[in-house]
PDB file of C-alpha atoms and ligand atoms in Angstrom:
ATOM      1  CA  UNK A   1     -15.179 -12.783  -8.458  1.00  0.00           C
ATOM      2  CA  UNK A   2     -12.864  -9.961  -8.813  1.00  0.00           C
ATOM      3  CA  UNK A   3      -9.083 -10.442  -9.367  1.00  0.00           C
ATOM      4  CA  UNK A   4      -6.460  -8.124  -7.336  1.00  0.00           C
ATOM      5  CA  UNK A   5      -2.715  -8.009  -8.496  1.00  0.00           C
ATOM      6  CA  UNK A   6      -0.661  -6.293  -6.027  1.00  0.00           C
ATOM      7  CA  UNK A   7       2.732  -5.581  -5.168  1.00  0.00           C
ATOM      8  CA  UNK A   8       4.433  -2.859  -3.182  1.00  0.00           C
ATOM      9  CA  UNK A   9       8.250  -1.694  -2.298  1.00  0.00           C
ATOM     10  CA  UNK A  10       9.453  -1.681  -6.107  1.00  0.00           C
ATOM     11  CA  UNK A  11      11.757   0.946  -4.829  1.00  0.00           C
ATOM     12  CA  UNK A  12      12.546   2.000  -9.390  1.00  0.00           C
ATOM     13  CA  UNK A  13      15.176   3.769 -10.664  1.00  0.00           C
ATOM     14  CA  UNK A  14      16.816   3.901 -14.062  1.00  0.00           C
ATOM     15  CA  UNK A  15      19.375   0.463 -13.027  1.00  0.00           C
ATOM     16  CA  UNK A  16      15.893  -2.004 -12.763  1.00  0.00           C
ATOM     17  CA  UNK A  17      13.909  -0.496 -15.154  1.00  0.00           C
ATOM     18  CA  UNK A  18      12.114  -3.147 -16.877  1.00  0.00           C
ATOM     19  CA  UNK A  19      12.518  -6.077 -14.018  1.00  0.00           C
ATOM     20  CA  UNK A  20       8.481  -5.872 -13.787  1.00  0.00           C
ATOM     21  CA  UNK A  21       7.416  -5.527 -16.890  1.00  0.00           C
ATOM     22  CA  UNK A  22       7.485  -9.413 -18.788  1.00  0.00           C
ATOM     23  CA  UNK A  23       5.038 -10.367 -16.155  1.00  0.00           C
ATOM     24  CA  UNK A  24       3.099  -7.142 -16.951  1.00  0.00           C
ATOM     25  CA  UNK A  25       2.270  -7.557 -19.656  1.00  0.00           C
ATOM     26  CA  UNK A  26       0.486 -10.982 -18.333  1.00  0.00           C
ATOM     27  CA  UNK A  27      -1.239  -9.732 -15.613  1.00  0.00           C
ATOM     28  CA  UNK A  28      -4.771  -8.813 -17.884  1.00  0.00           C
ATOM     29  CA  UNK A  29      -5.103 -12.358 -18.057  1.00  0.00           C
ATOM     30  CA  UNK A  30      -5.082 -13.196 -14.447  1.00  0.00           C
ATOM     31  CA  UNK A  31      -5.999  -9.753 -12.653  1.00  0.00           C
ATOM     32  CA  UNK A  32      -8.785  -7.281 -13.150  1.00  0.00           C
ATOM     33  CA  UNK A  33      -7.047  -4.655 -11.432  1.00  0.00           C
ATOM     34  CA  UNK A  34      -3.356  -3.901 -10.188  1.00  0.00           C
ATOM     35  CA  UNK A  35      -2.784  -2.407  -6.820  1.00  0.00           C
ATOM     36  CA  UNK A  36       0.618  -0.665  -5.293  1.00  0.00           C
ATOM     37  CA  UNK A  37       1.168  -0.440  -1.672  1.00  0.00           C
ATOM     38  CA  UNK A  38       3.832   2.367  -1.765  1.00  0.00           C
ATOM     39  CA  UNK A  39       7.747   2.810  -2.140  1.00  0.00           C
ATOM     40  CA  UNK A  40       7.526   2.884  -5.783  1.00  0.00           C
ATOM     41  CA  UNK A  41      10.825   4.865  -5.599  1.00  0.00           C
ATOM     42  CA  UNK A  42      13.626   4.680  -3.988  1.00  0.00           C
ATOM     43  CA  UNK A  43      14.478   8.420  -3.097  1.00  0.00           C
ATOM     44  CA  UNK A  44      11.206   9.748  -4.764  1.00  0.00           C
ATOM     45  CA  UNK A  45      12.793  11.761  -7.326  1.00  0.00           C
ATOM     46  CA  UNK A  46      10.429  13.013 -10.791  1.00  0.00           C
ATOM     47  CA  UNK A  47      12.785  10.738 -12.313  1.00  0.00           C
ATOM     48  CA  UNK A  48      12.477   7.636 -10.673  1.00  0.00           C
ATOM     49  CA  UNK A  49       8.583   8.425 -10.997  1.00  0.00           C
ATOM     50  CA  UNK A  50       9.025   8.373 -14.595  1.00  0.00           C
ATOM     51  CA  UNK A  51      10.644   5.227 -14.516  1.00  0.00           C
ATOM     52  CA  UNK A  52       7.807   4.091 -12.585  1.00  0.00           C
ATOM     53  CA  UNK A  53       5.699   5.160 -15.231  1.00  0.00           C
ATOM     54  CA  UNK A  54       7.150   3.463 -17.640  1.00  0.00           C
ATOM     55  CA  UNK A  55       7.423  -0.197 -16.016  1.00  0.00           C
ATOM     56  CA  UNK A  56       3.734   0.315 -14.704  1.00  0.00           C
ATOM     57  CA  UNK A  57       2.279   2.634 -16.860  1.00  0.00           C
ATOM     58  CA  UNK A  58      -0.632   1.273 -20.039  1.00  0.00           C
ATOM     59  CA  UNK A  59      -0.776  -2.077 -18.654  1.00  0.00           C
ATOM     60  CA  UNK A  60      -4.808  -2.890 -20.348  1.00  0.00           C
ATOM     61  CA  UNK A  61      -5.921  -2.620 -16.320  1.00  0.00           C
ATOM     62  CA  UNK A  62      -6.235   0.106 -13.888  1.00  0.00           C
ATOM     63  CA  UNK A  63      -3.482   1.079 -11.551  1.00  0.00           C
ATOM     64  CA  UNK A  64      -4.122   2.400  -8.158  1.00  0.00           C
ATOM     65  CA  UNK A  65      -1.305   2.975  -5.558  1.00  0.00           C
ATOM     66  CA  UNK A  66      -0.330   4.652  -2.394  1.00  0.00           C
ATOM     67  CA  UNK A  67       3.235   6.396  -1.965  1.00  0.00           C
ATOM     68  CA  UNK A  68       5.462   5.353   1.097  1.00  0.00           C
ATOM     69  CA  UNK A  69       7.795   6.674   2.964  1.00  0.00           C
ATOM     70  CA  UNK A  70      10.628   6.617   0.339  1.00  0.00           C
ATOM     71  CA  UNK A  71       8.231   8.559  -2.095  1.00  0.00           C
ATOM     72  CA  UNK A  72       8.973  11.186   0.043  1.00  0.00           C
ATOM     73  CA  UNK A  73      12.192  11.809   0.661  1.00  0.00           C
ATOM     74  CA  UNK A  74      12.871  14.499  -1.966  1.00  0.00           C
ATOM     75  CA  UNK A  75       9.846  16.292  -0.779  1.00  0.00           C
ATOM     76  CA  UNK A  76       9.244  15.924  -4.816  1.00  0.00           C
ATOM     77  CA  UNK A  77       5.744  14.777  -3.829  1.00  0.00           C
ATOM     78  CA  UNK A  78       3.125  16.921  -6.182  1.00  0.00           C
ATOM     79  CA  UNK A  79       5.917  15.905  -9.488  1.00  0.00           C
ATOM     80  CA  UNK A  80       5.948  12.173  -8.127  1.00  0.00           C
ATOM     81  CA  UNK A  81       1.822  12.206  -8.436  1.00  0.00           C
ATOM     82  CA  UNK A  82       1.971  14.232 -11.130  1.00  0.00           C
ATOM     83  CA  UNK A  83       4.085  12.343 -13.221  1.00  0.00           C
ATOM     84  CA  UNK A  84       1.787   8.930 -12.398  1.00  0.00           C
ATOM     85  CA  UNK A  85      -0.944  10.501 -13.333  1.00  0.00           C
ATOM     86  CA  UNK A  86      -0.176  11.677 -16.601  1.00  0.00           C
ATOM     87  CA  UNK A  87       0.680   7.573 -16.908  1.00  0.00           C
ATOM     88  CA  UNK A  88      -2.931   6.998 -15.992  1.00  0.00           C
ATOM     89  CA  UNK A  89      -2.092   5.458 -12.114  1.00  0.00           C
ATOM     90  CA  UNK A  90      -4.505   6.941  -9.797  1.00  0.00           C
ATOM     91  CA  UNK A  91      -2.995   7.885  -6.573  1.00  0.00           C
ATOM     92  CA  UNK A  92      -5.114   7.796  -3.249  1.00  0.00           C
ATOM     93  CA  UNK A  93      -4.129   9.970  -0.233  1.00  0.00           C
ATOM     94  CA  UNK A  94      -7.303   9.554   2.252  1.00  0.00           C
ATOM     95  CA  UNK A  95      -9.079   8.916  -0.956  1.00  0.00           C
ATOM     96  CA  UNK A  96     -10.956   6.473  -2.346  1.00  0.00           C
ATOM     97  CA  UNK A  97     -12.013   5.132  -6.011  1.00  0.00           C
ATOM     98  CA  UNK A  98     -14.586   2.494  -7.360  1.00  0.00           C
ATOM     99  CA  UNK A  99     -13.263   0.378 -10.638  1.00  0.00           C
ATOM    100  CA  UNK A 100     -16.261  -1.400 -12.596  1.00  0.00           C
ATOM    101  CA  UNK A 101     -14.677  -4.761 -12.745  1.00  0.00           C
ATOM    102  CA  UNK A 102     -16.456  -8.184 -14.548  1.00  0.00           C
ATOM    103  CA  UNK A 103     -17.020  -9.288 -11.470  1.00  0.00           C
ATOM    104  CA  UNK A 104     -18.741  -6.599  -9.216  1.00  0.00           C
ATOM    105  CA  UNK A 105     -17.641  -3.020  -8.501  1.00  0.00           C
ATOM    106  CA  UNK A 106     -14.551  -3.063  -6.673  1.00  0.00           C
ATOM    107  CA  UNK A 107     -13.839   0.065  -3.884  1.00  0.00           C
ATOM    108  CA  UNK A 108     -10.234   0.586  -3.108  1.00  0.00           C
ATOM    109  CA  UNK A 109      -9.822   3.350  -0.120  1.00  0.00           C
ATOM    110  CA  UNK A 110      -5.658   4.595   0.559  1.00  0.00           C
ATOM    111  CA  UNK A 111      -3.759   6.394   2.438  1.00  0.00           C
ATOM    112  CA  UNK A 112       0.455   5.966   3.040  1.00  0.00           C
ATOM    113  CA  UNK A 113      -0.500   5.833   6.661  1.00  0.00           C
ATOM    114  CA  UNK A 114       2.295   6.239   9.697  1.00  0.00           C
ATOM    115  CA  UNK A 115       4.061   4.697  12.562  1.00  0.00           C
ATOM    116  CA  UNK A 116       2.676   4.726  16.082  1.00  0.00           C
ATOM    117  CA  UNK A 117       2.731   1.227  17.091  1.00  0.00           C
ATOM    118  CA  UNK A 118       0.664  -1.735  18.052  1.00  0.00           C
ATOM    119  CA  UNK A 119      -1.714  -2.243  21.103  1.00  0.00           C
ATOM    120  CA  UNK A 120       0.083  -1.665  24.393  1.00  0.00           C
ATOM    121  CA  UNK A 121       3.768  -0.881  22.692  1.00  0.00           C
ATOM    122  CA  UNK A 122       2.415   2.266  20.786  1.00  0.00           C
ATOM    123  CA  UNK A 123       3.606   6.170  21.513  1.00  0.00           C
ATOM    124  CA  UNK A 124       0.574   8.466  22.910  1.00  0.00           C
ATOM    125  CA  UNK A 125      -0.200  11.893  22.593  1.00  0.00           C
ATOM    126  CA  UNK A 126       2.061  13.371  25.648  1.00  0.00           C
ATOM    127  CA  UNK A 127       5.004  15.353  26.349  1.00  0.00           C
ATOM    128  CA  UNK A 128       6.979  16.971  23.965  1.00  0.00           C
ATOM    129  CA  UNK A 129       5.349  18.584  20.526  1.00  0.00           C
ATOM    130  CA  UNK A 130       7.090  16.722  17.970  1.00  0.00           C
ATOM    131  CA  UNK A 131       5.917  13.485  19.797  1.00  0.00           C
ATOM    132  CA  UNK A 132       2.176  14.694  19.831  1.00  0.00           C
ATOM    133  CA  UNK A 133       3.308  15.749  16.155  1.00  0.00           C
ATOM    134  CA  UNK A 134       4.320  12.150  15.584  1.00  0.00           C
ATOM    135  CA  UNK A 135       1.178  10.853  16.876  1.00  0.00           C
ATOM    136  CA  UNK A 136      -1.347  13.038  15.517  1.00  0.00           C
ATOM    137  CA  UNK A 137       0.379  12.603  12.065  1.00  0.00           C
ATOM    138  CA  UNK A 138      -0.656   8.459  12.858  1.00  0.00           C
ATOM    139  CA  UNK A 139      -4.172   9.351  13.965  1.00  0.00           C
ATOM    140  CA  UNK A 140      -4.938  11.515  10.586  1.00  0.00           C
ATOM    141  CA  UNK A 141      -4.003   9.163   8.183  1.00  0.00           C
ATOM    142  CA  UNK A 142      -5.496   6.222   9.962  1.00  0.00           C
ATOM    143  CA  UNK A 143      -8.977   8.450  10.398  1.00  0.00           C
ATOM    144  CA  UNK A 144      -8.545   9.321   6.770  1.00  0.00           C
ATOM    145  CA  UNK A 145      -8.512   5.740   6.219  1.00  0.00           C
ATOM    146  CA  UNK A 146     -11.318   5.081   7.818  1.00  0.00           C
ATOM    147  CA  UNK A 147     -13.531   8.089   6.398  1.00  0.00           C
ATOM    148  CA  UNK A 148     -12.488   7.176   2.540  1.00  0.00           C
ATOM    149  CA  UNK A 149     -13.392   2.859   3.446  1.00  0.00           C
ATOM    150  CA  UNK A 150     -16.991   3.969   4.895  1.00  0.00           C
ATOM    151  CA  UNK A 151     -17.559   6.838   1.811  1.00  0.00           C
ATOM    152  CA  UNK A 152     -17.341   3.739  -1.106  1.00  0.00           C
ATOM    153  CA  UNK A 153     -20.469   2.461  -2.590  1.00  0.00           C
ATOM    154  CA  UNK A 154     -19.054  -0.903  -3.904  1.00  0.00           C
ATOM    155  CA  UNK A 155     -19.414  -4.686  -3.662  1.00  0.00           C
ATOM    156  CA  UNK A 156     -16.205  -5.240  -2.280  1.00  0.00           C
ATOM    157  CA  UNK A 157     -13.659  -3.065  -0.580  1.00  0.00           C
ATOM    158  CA  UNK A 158      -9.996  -3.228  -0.327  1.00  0.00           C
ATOM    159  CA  UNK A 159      -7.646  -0.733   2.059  1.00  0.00           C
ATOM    160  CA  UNK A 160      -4.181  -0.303   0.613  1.00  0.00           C
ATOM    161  CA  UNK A 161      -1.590   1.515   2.737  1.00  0.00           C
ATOM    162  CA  UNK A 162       2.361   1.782   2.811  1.00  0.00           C
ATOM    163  CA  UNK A 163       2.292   1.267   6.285  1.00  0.00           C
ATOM    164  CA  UNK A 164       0.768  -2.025   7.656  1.00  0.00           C
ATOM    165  CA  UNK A 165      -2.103  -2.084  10.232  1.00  0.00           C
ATOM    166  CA  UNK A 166      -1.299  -4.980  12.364  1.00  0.00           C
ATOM    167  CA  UNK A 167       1.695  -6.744  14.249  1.00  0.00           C
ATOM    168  CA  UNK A 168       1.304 -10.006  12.547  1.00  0.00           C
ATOM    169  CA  UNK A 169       2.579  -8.945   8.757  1.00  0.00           C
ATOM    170  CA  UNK A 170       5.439  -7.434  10.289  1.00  0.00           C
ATOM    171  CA  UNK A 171       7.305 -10.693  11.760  1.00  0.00           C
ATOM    172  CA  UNK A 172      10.693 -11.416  11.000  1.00  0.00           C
ATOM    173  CA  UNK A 173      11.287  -7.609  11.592  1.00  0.00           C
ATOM    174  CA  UNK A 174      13.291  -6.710  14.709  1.00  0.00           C
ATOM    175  CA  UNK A 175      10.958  -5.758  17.579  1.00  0.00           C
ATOM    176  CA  UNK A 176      12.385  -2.836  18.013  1.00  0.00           C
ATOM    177  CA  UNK A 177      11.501  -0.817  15.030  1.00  0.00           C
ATOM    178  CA  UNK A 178       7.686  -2.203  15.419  1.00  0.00           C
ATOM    179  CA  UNK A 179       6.444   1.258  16.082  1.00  0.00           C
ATOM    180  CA  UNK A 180       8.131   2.819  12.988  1.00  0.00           C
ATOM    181  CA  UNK A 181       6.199  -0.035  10.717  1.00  0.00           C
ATOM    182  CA  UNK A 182       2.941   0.643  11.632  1.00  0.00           C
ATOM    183  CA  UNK A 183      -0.027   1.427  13.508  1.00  0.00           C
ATOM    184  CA  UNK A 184      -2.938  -0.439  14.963  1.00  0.00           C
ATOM    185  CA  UNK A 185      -5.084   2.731  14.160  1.00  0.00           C
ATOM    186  CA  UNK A 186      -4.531   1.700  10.588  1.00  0.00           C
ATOM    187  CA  UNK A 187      -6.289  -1.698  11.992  1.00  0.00           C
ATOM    188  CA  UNK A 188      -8.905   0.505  13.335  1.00  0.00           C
ATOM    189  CA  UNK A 189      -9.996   2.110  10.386  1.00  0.00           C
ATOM    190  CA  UNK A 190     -10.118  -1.198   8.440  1.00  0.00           C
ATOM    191  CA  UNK A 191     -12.210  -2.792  10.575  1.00  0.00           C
ATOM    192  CA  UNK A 192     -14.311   0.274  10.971  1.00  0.00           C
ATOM    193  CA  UNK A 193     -15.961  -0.822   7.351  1.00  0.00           C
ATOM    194  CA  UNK A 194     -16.655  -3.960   5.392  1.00  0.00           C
ATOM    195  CA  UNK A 195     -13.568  -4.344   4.410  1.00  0.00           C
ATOM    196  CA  UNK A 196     -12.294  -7.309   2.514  1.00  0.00           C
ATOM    197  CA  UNK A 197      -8.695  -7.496   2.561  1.00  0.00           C
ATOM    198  CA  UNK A 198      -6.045  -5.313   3.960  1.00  0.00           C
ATOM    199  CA  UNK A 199      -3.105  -4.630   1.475  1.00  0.00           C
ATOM    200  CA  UNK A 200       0.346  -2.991   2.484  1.00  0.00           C
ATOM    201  CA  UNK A 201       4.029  -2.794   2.263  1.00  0.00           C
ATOM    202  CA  UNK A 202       7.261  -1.175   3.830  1.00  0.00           C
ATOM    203  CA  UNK A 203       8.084  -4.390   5.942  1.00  0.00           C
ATOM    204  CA  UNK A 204      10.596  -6.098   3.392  1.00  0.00           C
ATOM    205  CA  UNK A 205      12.115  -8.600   6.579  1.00  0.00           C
ATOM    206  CA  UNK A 206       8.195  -8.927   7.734  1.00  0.00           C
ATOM    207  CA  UNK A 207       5.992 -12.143   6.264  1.00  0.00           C
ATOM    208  CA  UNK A 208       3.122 -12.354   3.991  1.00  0.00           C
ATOM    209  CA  UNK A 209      -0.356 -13.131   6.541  1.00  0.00           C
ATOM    210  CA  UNK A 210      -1.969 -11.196   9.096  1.00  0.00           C
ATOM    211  CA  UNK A 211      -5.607 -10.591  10.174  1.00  0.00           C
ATOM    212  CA  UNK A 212      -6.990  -7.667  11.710  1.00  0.00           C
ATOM    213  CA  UNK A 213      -8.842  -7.476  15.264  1.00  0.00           C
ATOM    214  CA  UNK A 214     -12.512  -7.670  13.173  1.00  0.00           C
ATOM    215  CA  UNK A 215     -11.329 -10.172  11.586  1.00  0.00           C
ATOM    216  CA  UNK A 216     -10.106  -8.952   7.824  1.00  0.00           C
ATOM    217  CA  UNK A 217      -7.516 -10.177   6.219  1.00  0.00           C
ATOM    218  CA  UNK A 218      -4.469  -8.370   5.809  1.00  0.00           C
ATOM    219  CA  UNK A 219      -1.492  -9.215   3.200  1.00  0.00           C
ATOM    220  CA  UNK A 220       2.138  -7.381   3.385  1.00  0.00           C
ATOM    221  CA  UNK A 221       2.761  -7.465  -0.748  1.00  0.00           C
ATOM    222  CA  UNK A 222       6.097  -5.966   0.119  1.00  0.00           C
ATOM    223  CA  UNK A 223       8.148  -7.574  -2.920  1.00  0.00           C
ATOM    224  CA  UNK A 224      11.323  -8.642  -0.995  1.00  0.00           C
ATOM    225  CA  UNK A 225       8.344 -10.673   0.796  1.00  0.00           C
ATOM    226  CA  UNK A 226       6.500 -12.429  -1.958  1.00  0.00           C
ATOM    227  CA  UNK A 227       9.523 -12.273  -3.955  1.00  0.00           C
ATOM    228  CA  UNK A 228       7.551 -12.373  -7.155  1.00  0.00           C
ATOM    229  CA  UNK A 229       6.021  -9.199  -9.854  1.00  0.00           C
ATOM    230  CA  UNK A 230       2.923  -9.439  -8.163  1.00  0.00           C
ATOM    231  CA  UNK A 231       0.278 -11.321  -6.014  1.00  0.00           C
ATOM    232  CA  UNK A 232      -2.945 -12.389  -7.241  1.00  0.00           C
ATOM    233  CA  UNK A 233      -6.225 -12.332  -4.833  1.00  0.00           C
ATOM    234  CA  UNK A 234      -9.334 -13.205  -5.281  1.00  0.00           C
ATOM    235  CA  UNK A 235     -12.119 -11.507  -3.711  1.00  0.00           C
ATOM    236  CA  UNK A 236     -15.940 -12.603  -3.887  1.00  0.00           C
ATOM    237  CA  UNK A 237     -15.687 -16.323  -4.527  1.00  0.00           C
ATOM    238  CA  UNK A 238     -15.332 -19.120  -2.266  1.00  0.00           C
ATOM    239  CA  UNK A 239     -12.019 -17.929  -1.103  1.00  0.00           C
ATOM    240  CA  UNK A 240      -9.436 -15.764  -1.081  1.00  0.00           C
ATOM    241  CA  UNK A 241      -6.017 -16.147  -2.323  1.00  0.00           C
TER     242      UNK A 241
HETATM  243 FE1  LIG B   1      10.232  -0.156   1.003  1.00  0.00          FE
END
């Protein structure tokens, strides 16, 4: 059995600095690993990544995480992964990396991801530029996806995006903004490899369980969602979660 912690949409800056970090320091004794689904920042800013650091920086268990959208406001981007880095967090962009865990060797694959939509209410590649912009934009990151899921040699495999990959994780949301959310290509590239459970944030008004069309799971860690430091799944026993 391997034990996932995960949380995304910490949104850190100097003013919560230190909300996360008493049940931190617990999480080596319930999780092997400790997975962020994006929006670590709130404007993306070097140094609200250094607060980030600091709150999720040495925990005694590897940190992987995807930026979101508000990781990228500042267009501070190469400082933001830079800075993590140097705090030992591995960042994943269309990448992928396999932890040795107790319990098997776990694969996570990343990528922010974008909006698009869901099946039948998504945008398409037609018109104007910036729309076949938008939605080539959604296409890369969710093929990305898909090519870093079917490159892992592992024993279990987890996607994490920002962005989620299905309608269901996203009620409670208004309709409307649906297609700025996510995209089913995300779903797509989940389902186009063994994957065992689907990990995102960005929809704080959305709800906690969704499944992909193939059939794996997918979990919106958003914190204003599961209002708690961190989840814990577990993968490769009789169930999970
Ligand atoms: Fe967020």
């Amino acid at each position: 059995m391997i034990r996932i912690a995960a949380v995304g949409d910490v949104h850190l800056d100097a003013d919560v600095l230190g909300r996360f970090r008493p049940a931190l320091e617990e999480l080596p004794d319930c999780a092997d690993v400790l997975l962020l689904a994006g929006d670590l920042t709130r404007h993306g800013t070097e140094a609200e990544a250094r607060c980030v650091a600091e709150e999720f920086g040495r925990l005694g268990v590897p940190v992987v995480t995807v930026l979101g959208n508000h990781d990228h406001q500042c267009d501070q981007v190469p400082q933001v992964v830079k800075v993590l880095e140097d705090a030992g967090i591995t960042v994943l962009e269309g990448t992928g990396t396999v932890l040795e865990c107790p319990g098997g060797r776990l694969g996570v694959a990343g990528v922010k991801g974008f909006g698009g939509g869901f099946a039948g209410r998504c945008a398409s590649d037609f018109g104007e530029p910036e729309m076949k912009s938008f939605v080539r934009t959604s296409n890369e990151s969710a093929a990305a996806l898909g090519a870093a899921l079917r490159g892992l040699d592992c024993d279990l495999l987890v996607a994490l995006t920002h962005y989620a990959p299905v309608p269901d994780t996203l009620a409670g949301e208004p309709l409307e903004i649906y297609p700025f959310l996510g995209s089913y290509q995300l779903g797509q590239a989940i389902d186009s490899a063994p994957t065992a459970l689907a990990l995102h944030g960005h929809a704080h008004a959305g709800s906690e369980r969704g499944v992909t069309p193939g059939g794996v799971r997918v979990r919106n860690v958003a914190h204003p969602v599961i209002k708690q430091a961190y989840s814990v799944f577990h993968l490769g026993g009789d169930q999970i979660d």
